[in-house]
Amino acid sequence: MEQPALFTIFGGTGDLAKRKLYPSLFRLFRKGNLNEHFAVIGTARRPWSDDYYRDIVKETIQSFDPTDAEADAFASHFYYLSHNVNDTNHYDELRELSVKLDEQYQLQENRIYYLAMAPQFFGTIVQHLSSQKILTEQGFNRLVIEKPFGFDYDSANQLNQEIRKVFPEQNIFRIDHYLGKEMIQNIAVIRFANNIFESLWNNRYIDNVQITFSEALGVEERGGYYEESGALKDMVQNHILQVVSLLAMEVPTSFSDQAIRLEKVKVLEAIRRYSPEEVKNNFVRGQYDTGKLDGHDFLPYRQEENVAEDSSTETFVAGKFLIDNFRWSGVPFYVRTGKRMTEKGTRINIVFKQVPVNVFHFDNEESAQPELQQNVLTIYIQPTEGFSLILNGKEIGQGFETDPVKLDFRHSCEVTGNSPEAYEKLLLDALNGDGTNFSHWDEVANSWEIVDRIRQTWDQETPDFPNYTAGTMGPQAAFDLLSENEHYWIWQP
Ligand code: NAD
């Protein structure tokens, strides 16, 4: 069933629109989620014509091999408006075009405003949508906004207040594109559809949890942006804390967006707020140096484009979160993320406690192993999707040598190829008014509170950078963080 709507994309000539939004809209078009009753207005400052805009849109969908007729049919729904977001008159033109397209395509006054622009423009756009009466009375009016949402708690709060003057919380869709990933959504299925896991999902059986978001790439051409953000704000504040909350939340009463959010927020509230001393003990930062991997020589971060020669921006973070509630008290949630690490990958390792006694350990028998392997459930998110479980089996032969066995289930490329792209899923959710995979303000606010404390402590001292070799899994301190508790990183590529 097609849900009629008008998409207004602010920043329609930008990188995000071209790489993600247009291809995702095309996938929805192909699947019939968008058909006759949709239109797209792309706005940006450049003076493009509709025809030129449609050619650009068609270019962005070439990889899908559409027929000419199909590409033309899709692109015919796209309209371009040269629009400076600071110019009030331009919003009047936008209103007129919106009303016209609404009638032409019978869109029932349903509107989705997608802000694919730098966050400093969000406030002014939203204000004008209201003052110039672009918002409709009959249909829905939904706002989709990109990360980053603010650069600390105060700025995020201010931005939120501006937006909330116009849009109620349930109509604000804050994108965290990781939430659209198939496997993150599968975390919920692994947990809540498998009794063998959910019944063990607590501090009695789980020893520690490890979350790794590693990238093999360096900062590439994003030096300017990254210098301001660093790994903590770029990854921990949003993606990593979202994953922590999905892993640690209580079982929601239903799989509705409100029920899930309620539980995620409770977890974020229970994450310990660290004192400066605790930040120093529980979080480490790093910046990559020169290095070599697979025959490539890498530049140190400080020599990358648009990066200061004496930059103290972190390209790596590792840390330990503690969740002070009944379920998780005493279980460390270790997280790490960085650039120029050994391998690209996003995975979660759930490390179970040892059995209380190893009955296969005989003092008088040299052959039996003193230590059993801990059971580990690994959830793979990228680049392959799936999960594996390490169990102990018996080695064939006499005696009781145990042998770890890995049960591995990973989706083949074919299946992942067919699985919806994150942005496609998120756009469809916004169209259907499903906020499950978007961040609620309470989640954003809590995440900033947690991260601001780390940032503020770090800003008091100049770090001794660079401190890890490009192509490695980060500085020694990231390993020491776990070994202090007699833990170690399960994933060591
Ligand atoms: P971009 O610089 O490529 O595009 C910005 C767009 O804004 C362009 O269309 C530009 O013409 C328009 N614009 C700038 N000033 C304007 C003005 N005064 N009036 C009207 N239009 C104006 O940026 P992008 O990479 O597409 O990113 C857009 C947003 O999405 C940013 O907030 C970014 O942080 C976020 N984001 C981008 C990506 C990505 O993959 N590119 C990923 C995650 C988040």
XYZ file of C-alpha atoms and ligand atoms in Angstrom:
537
model
C 0.000 0.000 0.000
C 1.373 3.358 -0.968
C 1.436 6.080 1.648
C 1.076 9.396 -0.226
C 3.579 12.098 0.755
C 5.611 15.047 -0.410
C 9.310 14.882 0.467
C 11.053 18.231 0.755
C 14.789 17.731 0.857
C 16.803 20.682 2.140
C 20.330 20.214 0.827
C 19.122 18.449 -2.322
C 22.397 18.991 -4.168
C 24.526 17.618 -1.334
C 26.512 14.464 -0.864
C 24.033 12.733 1.423
C 21.095 13.377 -0.893
C 22.959 12.015 -3.894
C 24.648 9.026 -2.282
C 21.895 7.876 0.039
C 18.532 9.564 -0.288
C 17.847 9.339 -4.026
C 18.993 5.707 -4.334
C 16.911 4.799 -1.271
C 13.828 6.523 -2.655
C 14.376 4.607 -5.875
C 14.461 1.280 -4.039
C 11.166 2.199 -2.406
C 9.795 3.138 -5.814
C 10.823 -0.196 -7.261
C 9.222 -2.083 -4.434
C 5.998 -0.130 -4.830
C 6.188 1.677 -1.481
C 6.308 4.814 -3.600
C 4.321 4.723 -6.778
C 1.927 7.348 -8.134
C 1.319 9.438 -5.052
C 4.646 10.929 -4.133
C 6.706 13.940 -5.134
C 10.108 15.228 -4.123
C 11.179 18.856 -3.923
C 14.939 19.245 -3.814
C 16.135 22.602 -2.541
C 19.577 24.173 -2.331
C 21.156 27.443 -3.339
C 22.299 26.448 -6.810
C 20.104 27.613 -9.714
C 19.239 24.248 -11.208
C 16.304 23.509 -13.529
C 13.928 20.601 -12.978
C 15.408 18.866 -16.003
C 18.953 19.219 -14.762
C 17.907 18.013 -11.323
C 16.169 14.963 -12.790
C 19.310 14.100 -14.756
C 21.310 14.211 -11.534
C 18.743 12.025 -9.791
C 18.900 9.535 -12.655
C 22.701 9.425 -12.398
C 22.481 8.475 -8.733
C 20.418 5.352 -9.520
C 22.553 3.986 -12.362
C 23.896 1.144 -10.250
C 20.364 -0.343 -10.166
C 20.335 -0.695 -13.964
C 16.914 0.851 -14.465
C 15.359 0.897 -17.921
C 15.044 4.368 -19.436
C 11.305 4.277 -18.932
C 11.677 3.299 -15.287
C 14.296 5.978 -14.579
C 12.177 8.610 -16.337
C 9.053 7.579 -14.464
C 10.891 7.849 -11.142
C 12.657 11.131 -11.937
C 9.435 12.753 -13.188
C 8.340 13.023 -9.539
C 11.319 15.300 -8.720
C 11.172 19.104 -8.692
C 13.930 21.568 -7.939
C 13.667 24.882 -6.146
C 16.606 27.225 -5.797
C 16.282 28.231 -2.203
C 18.447 29.967 0.352
C 17.312 28.805 3.745
C 17.911 32.249 5.226
C 15.648 34.028 2.713
C 12.030 34.253 3.855
C 10.655 34.913 0.346
C 11.988 31.601 -0.847
C 9.726 29.806 1.613
C 6.703 31.398 -0.020
C 7.754 29.851 -3.317
C 8.214 26.574 -1.542
C 4.673 26.771 -0.139
C 3.203 27.451 -3.561
C 5.055 24.566 -5.183
C 4.125 22.254 -2.315
C 0.435 23.072 -2.637
C 0.563 22.579 -6.390
C 2.273 19.178 -6.128
C -0.082 18.169 -3.377
C -3.021 18.582 -5.747
C -1.254 17.148 -8.762
C -0.251 13.908 -7.010
C -3.089 13.768 -4.448
C -0.713 13.741 -1.509
C -3.349 14.359 1.149
C -1.217 17.154 2.644
C 1.282 14.632 4.012
C 4.727 16.170 4.292
C 8.186 14.919 5.169
C 10.858 17.592 5.579
C 14.323 16.107 5.323
C 17.114 18.369 6.579
C 20.201 17.064 4.762
C 22.177 20.145 5.730
C 24.567 21.392 8.368
C 22.845 21.583 11.788
C 23.309 25.337 12.148
C 20.495 25.774 9.610
C 17.950 23.529 11.348
C 16.553 26.232 13.618
C 15.914 28.747 10.854
C 14.363 26.191 8.484
C 11.961 24.910 11.100
C 10.971 28.417 12.159
C 10.201 29.365 8.550
C 8.208 26.194 7.918
C 5.897 27.445 10.614
C 5.932 31.227 10.010
C 5.444 30.899 6.237
C 2.634 28.410 6.759
C 4.202 25.559 4.878
C 3.031 23.070 7.479
C -0.324 21.600 6.546
C -3.490 21.268 8.584
C -4.845 17.998 7.252
C -2.054 15.495 6.733
C 1.073 14.682 8.726
C 4.135 16.930 8.992
C 7.282 15.044 9.920
C 10.797 16.340 10.329
C 13.779 14.109 9.583
C 17.119 15.371 10.846
C 20.631 14.113 10.423
C 23.289 13.659 13.030
C 25.082 15.335 14.685
C 22.356 16.608 16.976
C 24.283 19.375 18.748
C 27.923 19.241 19.797
C 27.306 18.914 23.544
C 24.328 18.792 25.883
C 23.729 22.553 25.929
C 23.802 23.034 22.173
C 21.644 19.954 21.620
C 19.151 21.212 24.168
C 18.978 24.618 22.529
C 18.470 23.061 19.095
C 15.814 20.794 20.487
C 13.922 23.687 22.023
C 13.882 25.511 18.684
C 12.564 22.476 16.873
C 10.044 21.580 19.526
C 8.423 25.004 19.208
C 7.160 23.787 15.837
C 7.190 19.975 15.815
C 5.957 17.741 18.633
C 8.403 15.019 19.662
C 6.484 12.242 17.885
C 6.932 14.040 14.555
C 10.698 14.450 14.910
C 12.773 11.673 13.388
C 16.413 11.985 14.449
C 18.415 9.708 12.212
C 21.092 7.449 13.562
C 21.727 5.409 10.442
C 23.178 2.522 12.433
C 19.760 1.902 13.899
C 18.531 1.067 10.433
C 21.073 -1.695 10.060
C 19.514 -5.065 9.796
C 21.669 -6.612 12.488
C 21.146 -3.960 15.106
C 17.480 -4.743 14.713
C 18.394 -8.381 15.000
C 19.857 -7.760 18.457
C 16.295 -7.529 19.613
C 15.373 -10.781 17.872
C 18.375 -12.707 19.206
C 17.537 -11.560 22.702
C 13.771 -11.700 22.799
C 13.013 -14.632 20.528
C 15.535 -17.060 22.045
C 14.886 -18.191 25.555
C 18.368 -19.682 25.915
C 19.873 -16.209 25.658
C 17.342 -13.985 27.348
C 17.239 -16.141 30.449
C 21.030 -15.773 30.781
C 21.081 -12.083 29.894
C 22.191 -10.641 33.241
C 25.042 -10.277 35.702
C 24.686 -13.811 37.027
C 25.755 -15.344 33.723
C 27.401 -12.631 31.682
C 30.965 -11.718 32.550
C 31.436 -8.749 30.240
C 30.176 -7.256 27.004
C 32.434 -5.917 24.243
C 31.412 -3.616 21.424
C 33.852 -2.806 18.631
C 33.257 -0.361 15.775
C 36.552 -0.352 13.910
C 37.477 1.302 10.657
C 40.484 0.529 8.513
C 40.239 3.874 6.731
C 41.803 7.036 8.051
C 40.040 10.370 8.192
C 40.136 10.658 4.351
C 38.771 14.003 3.144
C 36.707 14.635 6.274
C 39.576 16.195 8.260
C 37.805 19.520 8.742
C 34.724 17.944 10.261
C 36.639 15.361 12.254
C 38.964 17.891 13.887
C 35.885 19.406 15.546
C 34.271 16.127 16.448
C 36.791 13.361 17.202
C 35.884 9.730 17.757
C 34.047 10.342 21.032
C 31.379 12.605 19.554
C 31.400 11.013 16.119
C 30.767 7.464 17.329
C 30.321 7.015 21.078
C 27.656 9.654 21.731
C 25.317 8.183 19.151
C 25.990 4.745 17.635
C 27.815 3.084 20.492
C 25.495 4.247 23.242
C 22.527 3.216 21.119
C 23.961 -0.288 20.840
C 24.685 -0.402 24.588
C 21.096 0.526 25.318
C 19.685 -2.058 22.895
C 21.842 -4.760 24.446
C 21.126 -3.818 28.024
C 17.474 -2.735 27.989
C 14.756 -4.648 29.788
C 12.305 -6.616 27.683
C 9.810 -4.091 26.310
C 6.140 -4.839 26.850
C 5.649 -4.781 23.066
C 7.772 -4.072 20.016
C 6.319 -0.592 19.631
C 8.518 2.494 19.375
C 7.227 3.916 22.659
C 7.808 0.706 24.607
C 11.340 0.249 23.260
C 12.282 3.851 23.846
C 11.091 3.735 27.397
C 13.427 0.827 28.093
C 16.385 2.305 26.227
C 16.091 5.550 28.140
C 16.060 3.679 31.457
C 19.372 2.042 30.570
C 20.952 5.331 29.561
C 19.806 6.838 32.837
C 21.406 3.956 34.720
C 24.817 4.317 33.039
C 27.151 5.610 35.684
C 28.058 9.293 35.372
C 31.798 9.329 35.905
C 33.757 11.761 38.044
C 36.932 13.145 36.395
C 38.945 10.539 38.288
C 36.685 7.738 37.021
C 36.933 9.050 33.463
C 40.719 8.760 33.690
C 40.478 5.208 34.984
C 37.813 4.003 32.567
C 38.383 5.751 29.254
C 41.399 5.982 26.981
C 41.904 7.935 23.793
C 44.292 7.537 20.918
C 45.462 9.107 17.703
C 47.032 7.166 14.874
C 50.636 7.523 13.879
C 52.231 6.446 10.654
C 52.013 2.723 9.968
C 52.055 -0.029 7.421
C 49.405 -2.598 6.534
C 49.191 -4.956 3.570
C 52.096 -3.189 1.924
C 50.548 0.316 2.286
C 52.269 3.112 4.140
C 49.899 5.376 6.024
C 50.347 8.994 6.973
C 49.943 9.932 10.615
C 46.676 11.705 11.420
C 48.485 14.998 11.998
C 49.643 15.033 8.383
C 46.208 14.391 6.891
C 44.459 17.094 4.900
C 42.784 19.857 6.977
C 44.258 18.540 10.210
C 46.378 20.661 12.566
C 50.046 19.669 12.877
C 49.700 19.510 16.650
C 46.119 18.214 16.680
C 44.940 16.650 19.913
C 41.789 15.203 18.306
C 41.280 11.555 19.196
C 40.864 9.066 16.357
C 40.351 6.206 18.806
C 38.385 5.711 22.013
C 38.114 2.718 24.288
C 36.222 2.679 27.516
C 34.235 0.860 30.095
C 30.627 1.720 30.880
C 28.975 0.509 34.056
C 25.233 0.186 34.354
C 23.969 0.572 37.887
C 20.832 -1.522 37.890
C 19.773 -4.949 39.130
C 20.428 -6.691 35.844
C 23.884 -5.319 35.067
C 25.553 -4.265 38.278
C 29.208 -5.352 38.082
C 29.241 -6.220 34.355
C 31.617 -4.030 32.353
C 30.435 -2.929 28.914
C 33.692 -2.358 27.051
C 33.528 -0.263 23.911
C 36.149 0.725 21.363
C 36.096 2.555 18.090
C 38.672 4.162 15.880
C 40.120 4.914 12.529
C 43.108 3.221 10.891
C 42.596 0.055 12.836
C 43.529 -3.377 11.536
C 40.226 -4.214 9.926
C 36.837 -2.703 9.272
C 34.199 -4.341 11.386
C 31.338 -3.853 13.777
C 30.778 -6.633 16.249
C 29.529 -7.381 19.684
C 30.933 -10.091 21.937
C 28.879 -11.285 24.854
C 31.291 -13.130 27.131
C 29.640 -15.577 29.515
C 31.012 -16.467 32.929
C 33.033 -19.587 33.470
C 31.312 -22.622 34.889
C 31.747 -22.515 38.693
C 34.058 -25.551 38.742
C 35.961 -27.146 35.904
C 35.317 -30.861 36.525
C 37.589 -31.746 33.612
C 40.619 -30.428 35.389
C 42.501 -33.265 37.066
C 45.602 -32.265 38.970
C 47.283 -35.574 38.339
C 46.629 -35.604 34.613
C 48.829 -33.438 32.519
C 46.634 -33.635 29.476
C 43.464 -32.041 30.862
C 43.220 -28.285 30.400
C 43.243 -26.146 33.500
C 40.978 -23.486 31.964
C 37.866 -23.854 29.888
C 37.149 -21.431 27.107
C 34.401 -19.009 28.086
C 31.212 -19.232 26.033
C 31.034 -16.254 23.703
C 28.076 -15.076 21.663
C 29.270 -12.815 18.858
C 26.888 -10.613 16.915
C 28.349 -9.501 13.590
C 26.962 -6.263 12.187
C 29.451 -5.320 9.474
C 30.732 -6.266 6.944
C 29.072 -9.676 7.313
C 25.877 -9.987 9.287
C 25.069 -12.874 11.555
C 26.121 -14.440 14.808
C 28.300 -17.174 16.235
C 28.461 -19.044 19.508
C 31.506 -20.658 21.054
C 30.754 -23.747 23.111
C 33.047 -26.351 24.618
C 32.922 -29.817 23.095
C 34.904 -32.922 23.837
C 37.905 -33.729 21.746
C 37.619 -37.176 20.196
C 39.808 -39.717 21.925
C 40.532 -40.905 25.407
C 40.528 -38.506 28.324
C 38.614 -35.288 28.696
C 40.346 -32.756 26.539
C 37.794 -30.097 25.726
C 37.775 -28.315 22.467
C 36.009 -25.033 21.731
C 33.522 -25.359 18.872
C 32.194 -22.373 16.978
C 28.639 -22.454 15.702
C 28.640 -19.865 12.984
C 25.707 -18.363 11.181
C 26.400 -15.565 8.745
C 24.215 -14.305 5.985
C 25.640 -14.842 2.550
C 26.320 -11.748 0.448
C 23.262 -12.573 -1.604
C 20.921 -12.214 1.335
C 22.550 -9.014 2.555
C 22.427 -7.703 -1.006
C 18.684 -8.055 -0.908
C 18.300 -6.674 2.569
C 17.176 -3.071 2.606
C 19.777 -0.392 2.834
C 19.722 1.494 6.135
C 18.433 4.749 4.634
C 15.754 2.969 2.683
C 14.425 1.416 5.837
C 14.576 4.686 7.739
C 12.797 6.620 4.986
C 10.057 4.025 4.891
C 9.736 4.172 8.689
C 9.405 7.959 8.532
C 6.779 7.581 5.826
C 4.863 5.169 8.035
C 5.355 7.252 11.172
C 7.323 4.518 12.945
C 9.880 6.097 15.273
C 11.431 2.856 16.611
C 14.684 3.267 14.739
C 15.223 6.948 15.463
C 16.628 8.641 18.555
C 14.224 10.234 20.960
C 15.254 13.464 22.679
C 15.572 11.697 26.046
C 18.109 9.332 24.529
C 20.080 12.157 22.933
C 20.063 14.166 26.158
C 21.297 11.263 28.279
C 24.001 10.366 25.772
C 25.349 13.899 25.795
C 25.366 13.977 29.576
C 27.478 10.820 29.629
C 29.836 11.932 26.880
C 30.232 15.548 28.036
C 31.854 14.344 31.257
C 34.468 12.422 29.328
C 35.097 15.310 26.963
C 35.399 17.863 29.758
C 37.900 15.738 31.659
C 39.971 15.134 28.552
C 39.967 18.817 27.650
C 41.811 19.588 30.891
C 44.943 17.818 29.672
C 46.972 17.714 26.481
C 47.245 14.099 25.386
C 50.505 12.492 24.394
C 49.646 11.902 20.727
C 50.170 10.084 18.425
C 50.039 6.894 20.465
C 49.086 4.020 18.185
C 50.464 2.700 14.957
C 48.142 2.878 11.954
C 46.827 -0.597 11.166
C 46.670 -1.777 14.782
C 43.791 -2.161 17.238
C 44.692 0.998 19.163
C 47.075 2.062 21.929
C 48.381 -0.281 24.617
C 46.180 1.473 27.167
C 43.100 0.017 25.436
C 44.383 -3.484 26.161
C 45.437 -2.624 29.714
C 41.922 -1.383 30.397
C 40.657 -4.964 30.136
C 43.627 -6.823 31.542
C 43.286 -4.838 34.778
C 40.049 -6.799 35.275
C 41.539 -10.033 33.914
C 39.581 -9.614 30.708
C 40.864 -9.351 27.172
C 39.461 -8.227 23.820
C 37.872 -11.270 22.223
C 38.202 -9.853 18.743
C 41.862 -9.462 17.883
C 42.214 -9.360 14.103
P 26.951 18.698 1.744
O 27.869 19.809 2.123
O 27.350 17.778 0.657
O 25.521 19.295 1.353
C 24.974 20.421 1.984
C 23.782 20.929 1.188
O 23.282 22.119 1.818
C 24.091 21.292 -0.247
O 22.995 20.895 -1.052
C 24.151 22.845 -0.204
O 23.822 23.452 -1.433
C 23.101 23.137 0.824
N 23.218 24.461 1.457
C 24.275 24.960 2.162
N 23.981 26.211 2.584
C 22.735 26.514 2.158
C 21.867 27.644 2.297
N 22.219 28.754 2.980
N 20.634 27.570 1.743
C 20.241 26.476 1.071
N 21.015 25.397 0.900
C 22.253 25.397 1.438
O 26.638 17.913 3.095
P 26.183 16.377 3.273
O 27.381 15.524 3.333
O 25.141 16.057 2.284
O 25.570 16.368 4.753
C 24.328 16.969 5.095
C 24.011 16.667 6.546
O 23.945 15.268 6.721
C 25.049 17.158 7.541
O 24.381 17.557 8.709
C 25.893 15.938 7.823
O 26.481 15.985 9.091
C 24.844 14.868 7.744
N 25.362 13.545 7.408
C 25.925 13.295 6.178
C 26.367 12.035 5.860
C 26.942 11.713 4.496
O 27.145 10.528 4.233
N 27.198 12.670 3.656
C 26.274 10.996 6.814
C 25.712 11.269 8.057
C 25.256 12.556 8.333
